[in-house]
Coordinates of N, CA, C and O in Angstrom, one line a residue:
M1 N 38.9 73.6 -3.3 CA 39.6 72.4 -3.3 C 38.8 71.6 -2.1 O 38.4 70.4 -2.4
L2 N 39.0 72.2 -0.9 CA 38.3 71.3 0.4 C 36.9 71.2 0.3 O 36.5 70.0 0.6
K3 N 36.3 72.0 -0.2 CA 34.7 71.9 -0.6 C 34.7 70.7 -1.5 O 33.6 70.0 -1.3
K4 N 35.3 70.6 -2.6 CA 35.2 69.4 -3.6 C 35.5 68.2 -2.9 O 34.6 67.2 -3.1
L5 N 36.3 68.1 -2.0 CA 36.5 66.8 -1.5 C 35.7 66.5 -0.3 O 35.5 65.3 -0.2
K6 N 35.1 67.5 0.5 CA 33.9 67.0 1.4 C 32.6 66.6 0.5 O 31.9 65.8 1.0
L7 N 32.6 67.1 -0.6 CA 31.4 66.6 -1.5 C 31.7 65.4 -1.9 O 30.8 64.6 -1.9
R8 N 32.9 64.8 -2.3 CA 33.2 63.4 -2.9 C 32.9 62.6 -1.6 O 32.6 61.5 -2.0
R9 N 33.5 63.1 -0.3 CA 33.3 62.3 0.8 C 31.7 61.9 1.0 O 31.4 60.7 1.4
S10 N 31.1 63.0 0.9 CA 29.4 62.7 1.4 C 29.0 61.8 0.2 O 28.2 61.1 0.5
H11 N 29.3 62.0 -1.0 CA 28.8 61.1 -2.2 C 29.2 59.6 -1.9 O 28.3 58.8 -2.0
A12 N 30.5 59.5 -1.5 CA 31.0 58.0 -1.1 C 30.3 57.5 0.0 O 30.1 56.3 0.0
L13 N 30.0 58.3 1.0 CA 29.2 58.0 2.2 C 27.9 57.6 1.8 O 27.4 56.5 2.4
I14 N 27.2 58.2 0.9 CA 25.7 58.0 0.5 C 26.0 56.7 -0.1 O 25.1 55.8 -0.1
F15 N 26.7 56.5 -1.1 CA 26.9 55.5 -2.1 C 27.0 54.0 -1.1 O 26.6 53.2 -1.3
G16 N 28.1 54.3 -0.4 CA 28.2 53.2 0.8 C 27.0 52.6 1.6 O 26.8 51.5 1.6
L17 N 26.2 53.7 2.1 CA 25.0 53.4 2.7 C 24.0 52.5 2.1 O 23.4 51.7 2.0
I18 N 24.0 52.8 0.5 CA 23.0 52.3 -0.3 C 23.5 51.0 -0.6 O 22.7 50.1 -0.5
I19 N 24.7 50.8 -0.6 CA 25.5 49.2 -0.9 C 24.9 48.5 0.3 O 24.3 47.4 0.2
I20 N 25.2 48.9 1.6 CA 24.9 48.3 2.9 C 23.5 47.9 2.7 O 23.3 46.9 3.3
I21 N 22.5 48.8 2.9 CA 21.2 48.6 3.0 C 20.7 47.9 2.0 O 19.9 46.6 2.0
G22 N 21.2 47.7 0.6 CA 20.8 46.8 -0.2 C 21.4 45.2 0.1 O 20.5 44.4 -0.3
V23 N 22.6 45.4 0.5 CA 23.1 43.9 1.0 C 22.0 43.3 2.2 O 22.0 42.0 2.2
V24 N 21.9 44.1 3.0 CA 21.1 43.9 4.2 C 19.7 43.3 3.8 O 19.2 42.4 4.0
I25 N 19.0 43.9 2.8 CA 17.8 43.6 2.6 C 17.7 42.4 1.3 O 17.0 41.6 1.5
W26 N 19.0 42.1 0.7 CA 19.0 41.0 0.1 C 19.5 39.6 0.9 O 18.9 38.6 0.7
L27 N 20.0 39.8 2.0 CA 20.3 38.9 2.9 C 19.2 38.5 4.0 O 19.3 37.7 4.7
W28 N 18.2 39.5 4.1 CA 17.4 39.4 5.2 C 16.3 38.1 4.8 O 16.1 37.9 3.6
P29 N 16.3 37.3 5.8 CA 15.7 36.1 5.6 C 14.1 36.3 5.1 O 13.4 37.2 5.7
P30 N 13.5 35.4 4.4 CA 12.2 35.8 3.7 C 11.2 35.3 4.9 O 11.4 34.5 5.7
V31 N 10.3 36.1 5.1 CA 9.0 36.1 6.0 C 8.4 34.7 5.6 O 7.8 34.7 4.3
K32 N 8.2 33.8 6.4 CA 7.7 32.4 6.1 C 6.1 32.8 6.6 O 5.7 33.1 7.5
T33 N 5.2 32.4 5.6 CA 3.8 32.5 5.7 C 3.1 31.2 5.7 O 3.7 30.6 4.5
E34 N 2.2 30.8 6.1 CA 1.6 29.5 6.0 C 0.5 29.8 4.5 O 0.1 31.0 4.4
P35 N 0.7 28.7 3.7 CA -0.2 29.0 2.6 C -1.7 29.2 3.0 O -2.3 28.4 3.8
Q36 N -2.3 30.0 2.4 CA -3.7 30.4 2.7 C -4.6 29.6 1.6 O -4.8 29.7 0.5
W37 N -5.0 28.3 2.0 CA -5.8 27.3 1.5 C -7.4 27.7 1.4 O -7.9 28.2 2.5
P38 N -8.1 27.6 0.4 CA -9.6 28.0 0.5 C -10.2 26.9 1.3 O -9.4 25.8 1.9
K39 N -11.3 27.1 2.0 CA -11.9 26.2 2.9 C -12.2 24.9 2.2 O -12.2 23.9 2.6
T40 N -12.8 25.0 0.7 CA -13.0 23.9 0.0 C -12.5 24.4 -1.4 O -12.2 25.2 -1.9
F41 N -12.3 23.1 -1.9 CA -12.0 23.1 -3.3 C -13.0 23.0 -4.4 O -12.9 23.1 -5.7
G42 N -14.1 22.5 -3.8 CA -15.3 22.3 -4.5 C -15.3 21.0 -5.3 O -16.3 20.6 -6.1
Y43 N -14.4 20.1 -4.8 CA -14.3 18.7 -5.3 C -14.9 17.6 -4.1 O -14.7 17.7 -3.1
G44 N -15.4 16.6 -4.6 CA -15.6 15.5 -3.7 C -16.8 16.0 -2.6 O -17.5 17.1 -2.7
K45 N -17.1 15.1 -1.7 CA -17.9 15.4 -0.6 C -17.4 14.4 0.6 O -16.6 13.7 0.5
T46 N -17.8 14.7 1.8 CA -17.3 14.1 3.2 C -17.9 12.8 3.1 O -19.1 12.9 2.8
A47 N -17.0 11.8 3.3 CA -17.4 10.5 3.3 C -18.3 10.2 4.5 O -18.0 10.7 5.8
T48 N -19.3 9.4 4.3 CA -20.1 9.0 5.5 C -19.8 7.8 6.4 O -18.7 7.2 5.7
Q49 N -19.9 7.7 7.6 CA -19.5 6.6 8.3 C -19.5 5.1 7.4 O -18.8 4.2 7.6
Q50 N -20.8 5.1 7.0 CA -21.0 3.8 6.2 C -20.2 3.7 5.0 O -19.7 2.6 4.8
E51 N -19.9 4.7 4.3 CA -18.9 4.5 3.1 C -17.4 4.2 3.7 O -17.0 3.5 2.9
I52 N -17.0 4.8 4.6 CA -15.7 4.5 5.3 C -15.9 3.1 5.8 O -14.8 2.4 5.5
A53 N -17.0 2.6 6.5 CA -17.0 1.4 6.8 C -16.8 0.3 5.7 O -16.2 -0.9 5.7
K54 N -17.3 0.5 4.6 CA -17.4 -0.3 3.4 C -15.9 -0.4 2.8 O -15.5 -1.5 2.5
L55 N -15.0 0.6 3.1 CA -13.8 0.5 2.5 C -12.6 -0.2 3.7 O -11.5 -0.5 3.4
D56 N -13.0 -0.1 4.8 CA -12.3 -0.4 6.2 C -12.5 -1.8 6.3 O -13.1 -2.2 7.2
I57 N -11.9 -2.6 5.3 CA -12.0 -4.0 5.2 C -10.7 -4.7 5.4 O -10.4 -6.0 5.3
D58 N -9.5 -4.1 6.1 CA -8.2 -5.0 6.1 C -8.2 -6.0 7.1 O -8.9 -5.8 8.3
V59 N -7.7 -7.0 7.1 CA -7.4 -7.9 7.8 C -6.0 -8.5 8.3 O -5.0 -8.2 7.4
R60 N -5.8 -8.5 9.5 CA -4.4 -8.6 9.9 C -3.9 -10.0 10.0 O -4.7 -11.0 9.9
P61 N -2.6 -10.5 10.0 CA -2.0 -11.7 10.2 C -2.8 -12.5 11.0 O -3.0 -13.8 10.9
D62 N -3.2 -11.9 12.2 CA -3.5 -12.7 13.4 C -5.2 -13.1 13.1 O -5.8 -13.6 14.0
G63 N -5.8 -12.5 12.1 CA -7.3 -12.7 11.8 C -7.9 -11.5 12.3 O -9.3 -11.5 11.8
K64 N -7.6 -10.5 12.9 CA -8.2 -9.5 13.1 C -9.0 -8.7 11.9 O -8.2 -8.3 11.0
G65 N -10.0 -8.6 11.9 CA -10.9 -8.0 10.7 C -11.7 -8.9 9.8 O -12.2 -8.6 8.9
L66 N -11.3 -10.4 9.9 CA -12.0 -11.3 9.3 C -13.5 -11.2 9.7 O -13.8 -11.0 10.9
P67 N -14.3 -11.2 8.8 CA -15.9 -11.3 8.6 C -16.5 -12.4 9.2 O -15.9 -13.6 9.0
A68 N -17.6 -12.3 9.4 CA -18.4 -13.8 9.6 C -18.7 -14.4 8.4 O -18.6 -13.9 7.3
G69 N -18.8 -15.7 8.4 CA -19.1 -16.6 7.3 C -18.3 -17.7 7.2 O -17.3 -17.7 8.0
S70 N -18.2 -18.5 6.1 CA -17.5 -19.7 6.1 C -17.5 -20.2 4.6 O -18.4 -19.9 3.9
G71 N -16.4 -21.2 4.2 CA -16.5 -21.8 3.1 C -15.6 -23.1 3.0 O -14.9 -23.2 4.0
N72 N -16.0 -23.9 1.8 CA -15.3 -25.1 1.7 C -14.7 -25.2 0.4 O -14.7 -24.6 -0.5
V73 N -13.9 -26.4 0.4 CA -13.1 -26.7 -0.9 C -14.1 -27.1 -2.1 O -13.7 -26.4 -3.2
P74 N -15.0 -27.7 -1.9 CA -15.9 -27.9 -3.1 C -16.7 -26.6 -3.6 O -16.7 -26.3 -4.7
N75 N -17.1 -26.0 -2.8 CA -17.7 -24.5 -3.3 C -16.5 -23.9 -3.9 O -16.9 -23.1 -5.0
G76 N -15.4 -23.5 -3.5 CA -14.3 -22.9 -3.8 C -13.7 -23.3 -5.1 O -13.7 -22.6 -6.0
A77 N -13.9 -24.7 -5.5 CA -13.6 -25.2 -6.7 C -14.4 -24.7 -7.8 O -14.2 -24.1 -8.8
I78 N -15.9 -24.6 -7.6 CA -16.9 -24.2 -8.4 C -16.5 -22.6 -9.0 O -16.6 -22.2 -9.8
I79 N -16.4 -21.6 -7.6 CA -16.3 -20.4 -7.9 C -14.9 -20.1 -8.4 O -15.0 -19.3 -9.5
Y80 N -14.1 -20.9 -8.1 CA -12.6 -20.5 -9.0 C -12.9 -20.8 -10.4 O -12.3 -20.1 -11.3
A81 N -13.4 -21.8 -10.7 CA -13.7 -22.2 -12.3 C -14.6 -21.3 -12.9 O -14.3 -21.0 -14.1
N82 N -15.4 -20.4 -12.1 CA -16.2 -19.5 -13.0 C -15.6 -18.2 -12.9 O -16.1 -17.5 -13.7
K83 N -14.9 -17.8 -11.9 CA -14.5 -16.4 -11.7 C -13.0 -16.3 -11.8 O -12.7 -15.0 -11.7
C84 N -12.3 -17.3 -11.7 CA -10.9 -17.2 -11.7 C -9.8 -17.7 -12.6 O -8.9 -17.3 -13.1
A85 N -10.6 -19.0 -13.1 CA -9.7 -19.8 -14.2 C -9.4 -18.9 -15.4 O -8.3 -19.2 -16.0
A86 N -10.0 -18.0 -15.8 CA -9.9 -17.4 -17.0 C -8.5 -16.7 -17.0 O -7.8 -16.4 -18.0
C87 N -8.1 -16.1 -15.8 CA -6.6 -15.4 -15.6 C -5.8 -16.4 -15.2 O -4.6 -16.1 -15.5
H88 N -6.1 -17.3 -14.3 CA -4.9 -18.0 -13.5 C -4.8 -19.5 -13.9 O -4.2 -20.2 -13.2
A89 N -5.6 -19.9 -15.0 CA -5.8 -21.3 -15.4 C -6.6 -22.3 -14.8 O -6.8 -21.9 -13.6
A90 N -6.9 -23.3 -15.3 CA -7.9 -24.3 -14.7 C -7.4 -24.7 -13.4 O -8.3 -25.1 -12.7
D91 N -6.2 -24.9 -13.2 CA -5.7 -25.7 -11.9 C -4.9 -24.5 -11.2 O -4.4 -24.9 -10.2
G92 N -4.9 -23.6 -11.6 CA -4.0 -22.4 -10.8 C -2.4 -22.3 -10.8 O -1.8 -21.8 -10.5
K93 N -2.0 -23.3 -11.9 CA -0.6 -23.6 -11.9 C 0.0 -22.8 -13.2 O -0.9 -22.7 -14.2
E94 N 1.3 -22.6 -13.2 CA 1.8 -21.8 -14.4 C 1.7 -23.0 -15.5 O 2.2 -24.1 -15.5
I95 N 1.4 -22.4 -16.7 CA 1.5 -23.3 -17.9 C 2.7 -22.9 -18.6 O 2.9 -21.8 -19.1
K96 N 3.5 -24.1 -19.2 CA 5.0 -23.8 -19.4 C 4.5 -23.2 -21.1 O 3.6 -23.7 -21.8
G97 N 5.1 -22.1 -21.3 CA 5.1 -21.5 -22.7 C 3.9 -20.7 -23.0 O 3.6 -20.3 -24.1
V98 N 3.0 -20.8 -22.1 CA 1.9 -19.9 -22.1 C 1.9 -18.8 -21.1 O 2.0 -18.8 -20.0
K99 N 1.6 -17.7 -21.4 CA 1.6 -16.4 -20.4 C 0.3 -16.2 -20.3 O -0.8 -15.9 -20.8
L100 N 0.2 -16.3 -18.8 CA -1.4 -16.2 -18.3 C -1.5 -14.7 -18.1 O -0.9 -14.0 -17.7
P101 N -2.8 -14.3 -18.1 CA -3.3 -13.1 -17.8 C -3.0 -12.7 -16.2 O -2.8 -11.6 -15.9
G102 N -3.1 -13.6 -15.5 CA -2.9 -13.5 -13.8 C -1.9 -14.6 -13.5 O -1.4 -15.3 -14.5
P103 N -0.9 -14.2 -12.4 CA -0.2 -15.1 -12.1 C -0.7 -16.4 -11.5 O -1.9 -16.4 -11.3
P104 N 0.2 -17.5 -11.5 CA -0.3 -18.9 -11.1 C -0.5 -18.8 -9.6 O 0.2 -18.0 -8.9
L105 N -1.4 -19.4 -9.0 CA -1.6 -19.1 -7.5 C -1.4 -20.7 -6.9 O -1.2 -20.6 -5.4
V106 N -0.9 -21.5 -7.7 CA -0.6 -22.9 -6.9 C 0.7 -23.5 -7.3 O 1.2 -23.1 -8.4
I107 N 1.5 -24.0 -6.6 CA 2.8 -24.5 -6.7 C 2.8 -25.4 -7.9 O 2.0 -26.5 -8.0
G108 N 3.5 -25.2 -8.9 CA 3.7 -26.2 -10.1 C 5.3 -26.6 -10.0 O 5.8 -26.8 -9.1
D109 N 5.7 -26.8 -11.3 CA 6.9 -27.4 -11.4 C 7.9 -26.4 -11.4 O 8.9 -26.8 -11.2
G110 N 7.6 -25.3 -11.7 CA 8.6 -24.1 -11.7 C 9.1 -23.4 -10.4 O 8.7 -24.0 -9.2
K111 N 9.5 -22.4 -10.4 CA 9.9 -21.8 -9.0 C 9.3 -20.3 -8.9 O 9.6 -19.5 -8.4
T112 N 8.1 -20.3 -9.5 CA 7.4 -19.2 -9.8 C 6.8 -18.9 -8.0 O 6.6 -19.9 -7.5
K113 N 6.8 -17.7 -7.6 CA 6.3 -17.5 -6.4 C 4.7 -17.5 -6.3 O 4.1 -16.9 -7.0
T114 N 4.3 -18.4 -5.6 CA 2.7 -18.7 -5.4 C 2.5 -18.4 -4.1 O 3.1 -18.3 -3.1
I115 N 1.1 -18.9 -3.8 CA 0.4 -18.7 -2.4 C 1.0 -19.6 -1.7 O 1.6 -19.4 -0.4
G116 N 1.2 -20.9 -2.2 CA 1.8 -22.1 -1.4 C 3.1 -21.7 -1.2 O 3.6 -22.6 -0.1
N117 N 4.1 -21.2 -1.9 CA 5.4 -21.1 -1.6 C 6.1 -20.0 -1.1 O 7.1 -19.7 -0.7
Y118 N 4.9 -18.8 -1.0 CA 5.6 -17.5 -0.7 C 4.9 -16.9 0.1 O 5.4 -16.0 0.8
W119 N 3.6 -16.9 0.2 CA 2.7 -16.0 1.2 C 2.9 -16.4 2.7 O 2.7 -17.6 2.8
P120 N 3.2 -15.5 3.6 CA 3.3 -15.9 5.0 C 2.2 -16.0 5.8 O 2.1 -16.7 6.8
Y121 N 1.0 -15.5 5.2 CA -0.1 -15.5 6.2 C -1.3 -15.9 5.3 O -1.4 -15.1 4.3
A122 N -2.2 -16.8 5.7 CA -3.3 -17.2 5.1 C -4.5 -16.2 5.1 O -5.0 -16.0 4.1
T123 N -4.3 -15.3 6.1 CA -5.3 -14.2 6.2 C -5.2 -13.1 5.1 O -5.9 -12.5 4.5
T124 N -4.1 -13.1 4.6 CA -3.5 -12.2 3.6 C -4.4 -12.8 2.2 O -4.8 -11.8 1.5
L125 N -4.4 -13.9 2.1 CA -5.0 -14.4 1.0 C -6.5 -13.8 0.9 O -7.1 -13.3 -0.2
F126 N -7.3 -14.0 2.2 CA -8.8 -13.7 2.2 C -8.7 -11.8 1.9 O -9.5 -11.8 1.2
D127 N -7.9 -11.3 2.7 CA -8.0 -9.7 2.5 C -7.4 -9.6 0.9 O -8.5 -8.6 0.4
Y128 N -6.6 -10.1 0.2 CA -6.6 -9.7 -1.1 C -7.5 -10.1 -2.2 O -8.1 -9.5 -2.8
V129 N -8.0 -11.4 -1.9 CA -9.0 -11.9 -2.8 C -10.4 -11.2 -2.7 O -11.1 -10.5 -3.6
R130 N -10.8 -10.8 -1.2 CA -12.0 -9.8 -1.0 C -11.7 -8.4 -1.6 O -12.9 -7.7 -2.2
R131 N -10.5 -7.9 -1.5 CA -10.6 -6.5 -1.9 C -10.1 -6.4 -3.6 O -10.8 -5.3 -4.0
A132 N -9.6 -7.4 -4.2 CA -9.0 -7.2 -5.6 C -9.7 -8.1 -6.5 O -9.4 -7.8 -7.9
M133 N -10.4 -9.0 -6.1 CA -10.6 -10.1 -7.0 C -12.3 -10.4 -7.3 O -13.0 -10.0 -6.2
P134 N -12.6 -10.6 -8.3 CA -12.2 -11.1 -9.5 C -11.6 -9.8 -10.3 O -12.1 -8.7 -10.0
Y135 N -10.7 -10.0 -11.2 CA -10.0 -8.7 -11.7 C -11.4 -7.6 -12.4 O -11.1 -6.7 -12.3
N136 N -12.3 -8.4 -12.9 CA -13.1 -7.6 -13.7 C -14.3 -7.1 -12.7 O -15.1 -6.2 -13.2
A137 N -14.3 -7.5 -11.6 CA -15.4 -7.1 -10.7 C -15.0 -6.9 -9.1 O -15.5 -7.7 -8.4
P138 N -13.9 -6.2 -8.8 CA -13.3 -6.5 -7.6 C -14.2 -5.9 -6.4 O -15.1 -5.2 -6.6
G139 N -14.1 -7.0 -5.2 CA -15.2 -6.6 -4.3 C -16.6 -7.0 -4.3 O -17.4 -6.9 -3.5
S140 N -16.7 -7.9 -5.5 CA -18.2 -8.3 -5.7 C -18.2 -9.6 -5.1 O -19.5 -10.3 -4.9
L141 N -17.3 -10.4 -4.5 CA -17.5 -11.8 -4.2 C -18.0 -11.4 -2.4 O -17.8 -10.7 -1.8
T142 N -19.0 -12.8 -2.3 CA -19.3 -12.7 -0.8 C -18.4 -13.1 0.1 O -17.5 -13.8 -0.4
N143 N -18.3 -12.8 1.2 CA -17.5 -13.5 2.4 C -17.5 -15.0 2.2 O -16.3 -15.5 2.3
D144 N -18.8 -15.6 1.9 CA -18.7 -17.2 1.8 C -17.9 -17.6 0.8 O -17.1 -18.5 0.8
E145 N -17.9 -16.9 -0.4 CA -17.2 -17.0 -1.7 C -15.7 -16.9 -1.3 O -15.0 -17.7 -1.9
V146 N -15.4 -15.8 -0.7 CA -14.1 -15.5 -0.5 C -13.3 -16.7 0.5 O -12.3 -17.3 0.0
Y147 N -14.0 -17.2 1.6 CA -13.6 -18.2 2.3 C -13.6 -19.4 1.4 O -12.7 -20.3 1.7
S148 N -14.5 -19.7 0.6 CA -14.2 -20.9 -0.1 C -13.2 -20.7 -1.1 O -12.6 -22.1 -1.0
L149 N -13.0 -19.9 -1.7 CA -11.7 -19.9 -2.5 C -10.6 -19.9 -1.6 O -9.6 -20.3 -2.3
C150 N -10.4 -19.3 -0.6 CA -9.2 -19.5 0.3 C -9.1 -21.1 0.5 O -8.1 -21.6 0.4
A151 N -10.1 -21.7 1.0 CA -10.0 -23.2 1.3 C -9.7 -24.0 0.0 O -8.8 -24.9 0.2
W152 N -10.2 -23.8 -1.1 CA -9.7 -24.4 -2.2 C -8.4 -24.0 -2.8 O -7.5 -25.0 -2.9
L153 N -7.8 -23.0 -2.6 CA -6.6 -22.5 -2.8 C -5.5 -23.1 -2.0 O -4.5 -23.6 -2.4
L154 N -5.8 -23.0 -0.7 CA -4.8 -23.7 0.3 C -5.1 -25.2 0.2 O -3.8 -25.8 0.3
N155 N -6.0 -25.7 -0.1 CA -6.1 -27.3 -0.5 C -5.0 -27.7 -1.6 O -4.3 -28.5 -1.6
Q156 N -5.2 -26.9 -2.6 CA -4.6 -27.2 -3.8 C -3.1 -26.8 -3.8 O -2.3 -27.6 -4.5
N157 N -2.8 -26.0 -2.9 CA -1.4 -25.9 -2.5 C -0.6 -26.8 -1.4 O 0.4 -26.7 -1.0
K158 N -1.6 -27.8 -1.3 CA -1.4 -28.9 -0.2 C -0.7 -28.3 1.1 O -0.3 -28.9 1.9
I159 N -1.7 -27.3 1.6 CA -1.3 -26.8 2.7 C -2.6 -27.2 3.9 O -2.3 -27.3 5.2
T160 N -3.9 -27.3 3.3 CA -4.9 -27.9 4.2 C -5.6 -29.0 3.5 O -5.1 -29.2 2.3
T161 N -6.5 -29.7 4.3 CA -7.1 -30.8 3.7 C -8.3 -30.6 3.0 O -8.9 -29.4 3.1
A162 N -8.9 -31.5 2.2 CA -10.0 -31.1 1.4 C -11.3 -30.9 2.4 O -12.3 -30.4 1.9
S163 N -11.3 -31.4 3.4 CA -12.3 -31.3 4.2 C -12.5 -30.3 5.2 O -13.3 -30.0 6.1
Q164 N -11.4 -29.2 5.2 CA -11.2 -28.4 6.0 C -12.2 -27.1 5.6 O -12.2 -26.6 4.5
V165 N -12.6 -26.6 6.8 CA -13.7 -25.4 6.4 C -13.0 -24.4 6.8 O -12.3 -24.3 8.0
M166 N -13.1 -23.0 6.1 CA -12.5 -21.8 6.5 C -13.3 -20.7 6.9 O -14.4 -20.8 6.5
N167 N -12.9 -20.3 8.0 CA -13.8 -19.1 8.6 C -12.9 -18.4 9.4 O -11.8 -18.5 9.5
A168 N -13.5 -17.4 10.0 CA -12.7 -16.3 10.8 C -11.7 -17.0 12.0 O -10.7 -16.4 12.4
H169 N -12.2 -18.2 12.5 CA -11.6 -18.9 13.3 C -10.4 -19.9 12.8 O -9.3 -19.9 13.3
T170 N -10.6 -20.5 12.2 CA -9.8 -21.6 11.2 C -8.7 -21.0 10.3 O -7.4 -21.4 10.5
L171 N -9.1 -19.9 9.6 CA -8.0 -19.2 8.7 C -6.8 -18.8 9.2 O -5.5 -19.2 8.9
P172 N -6.9 -18.2 10.5 CA -5.8 -17.7 10.9 C -4.9 -18.8 11.5 O -3.7 -18.4 12.0
Q173 N -5.3 -20.0 11.9 CA -4.7 -20.9 12.2 C -3.9 -21.7 11.4 O -2.7 -22.7 11.6
V174 N -4.0 -21.4 9.9 CA -3.2 -22.2 8.9 C -1.8 -21.5 9.0 O -1.5 -20.4 8.7
K175 N -0.8 -22.6 9.0 CA 0.3 -22.3 9.1 C 1.0 -22.2 7.7 O 0.9 -23.4 7.1
M176 N 1.3 -21.2 7.2 CA 1.9 -21.1 5.8 C 3.4 -21.4 5.9 O 4.3 -21.2 6.5
P177 N 3.7 -22.4 4.8 CA 5.2 -22.9 4.7 C 6.1 -21.7 4.7 O 7.3 -22.0 5.0
A178 N 5.7 -20.7 4.0 CA 6.7 -19.6 3.7 C 6.9 -18.7 5.1 O 7.9 -17.9 5.1
Q179 N 6.1 -18.9 6.0 CA 6.2 -18.1 7.0 C 7.5 -17.9 7.7 O 7.8 -16.7 8.1
K180 N 8.2 -19.0 7.9 CA 9.5 -19.2 8.7 C 10.5 -18.2 7.6 O 11.6 -17.9 8.1
L181 N 10.4 -18.1 6.6 CA 11.3 -17.4 5.7 C 11.3 -15.7 5.8 O 12.2 -15.2 5.2
F182 N 10.2 -15.4 6.4 CA 10.1 -13.9 6.7 C 10.5 -13.6 8.1 O 10.6 -14.0 9.0
I183 N 11.3 -12.3 8.0 CA 11.5 -11.7 9.4 C 10.9 -10.6 9.9 O 10.8 -9.8 8.8
V184 N 10.3 -10.5 10.9 CA 9.6 -9.3 11.3 C 10.7 -8.2 11.7 O 11.8 -8.3 12.1
D185 N 10.2 -7.2 11.0 CA 11.2 -5.8 11.1 C 10.6 -5.2 12.2 O 9.7 -4.2 12.4
N186 N 11.5 -5.1 13.1 CA 11.3 -4.7 14.4 C 12.6 -3.3 14.7 O 12.8 -3.1 15.9
R187 N 12.9 -3.0 13.6 CA 13.9 -1.8 13.7 C 13.1 -0.6 14.6 O 11.9 -0.2 14.2
K188 N 13.9 0.2 15.0 CA 13.4 1.4 15.6 C 14.3 2.6 15.2 O 15.7 2.6 15.4
G189 N 13.8 3.4 14.2 CA 14.6 4.1 13.6 C 15.8 4.0 12.6 O 15.6 2.7 12.1
G190 N 16.6 4.6 12.3 CA 18.0 4.0 11.7 C 17.5 4.2 10.0 O 16.3 4.4 9.7
P191 N 18.5 3.2 9.5 CA 18.2 3.4 7.9 C 16.9 2.6 7.4 O 16.7 1.7 8.2
E192 N 16.3 2.9 6.2 CA 15.4 2.0 5.8 C 15.8 0.5 5.4 O 15.0 -0.4 5.7
V193 N 17.1 0.4 5.0 CA 17.5 -0.7 4.5 C 18.6 -1.2 5.2 O 19.7 -0.5 5.6
K194 N 18.6 -2.6 6.0 CA 19.7 -3.0 6.9 C 21.1 -3.4 5.8 O 20.5 -4.2 4.7

């Protein structure tokens, strides 16, 4: 009888040890290993400095990044008619009852946000037009063509005069009417939305 009792105790002890070892293994934190990435995936190629420079064309609100060149309103009118009017209408204004392929660019009768009543910096106009327009051939305009389009669009929005020439010096000096409506985001940390 005593021998049977000792045997049951040893079985219970072994069973208990197995349970404890199992729980410890189950709770043991996994070993974190860095993923082993291959040196290359076999796609693409390393960009050259020339290729990077071709894409590094951003323009800041203060004009930093504007290239050499210049443009005027008469040339801008011709370029606009040939390369922009098909999407933005002949005068860049919203046409009532007509859905344009592109947004209106000149203040009309409605409350649509345009360059003239919404854009805070004139230099953004240059950056956007050079980078993204015309729609069917983005990046194809010369710097002089972009300056001329800026001159024409700013004049049509009654922000500049018809004789004003746009270049890297004059464009950043254009005071956009909507600039006062924007607040500089100077938050340090904290939530994304106030």
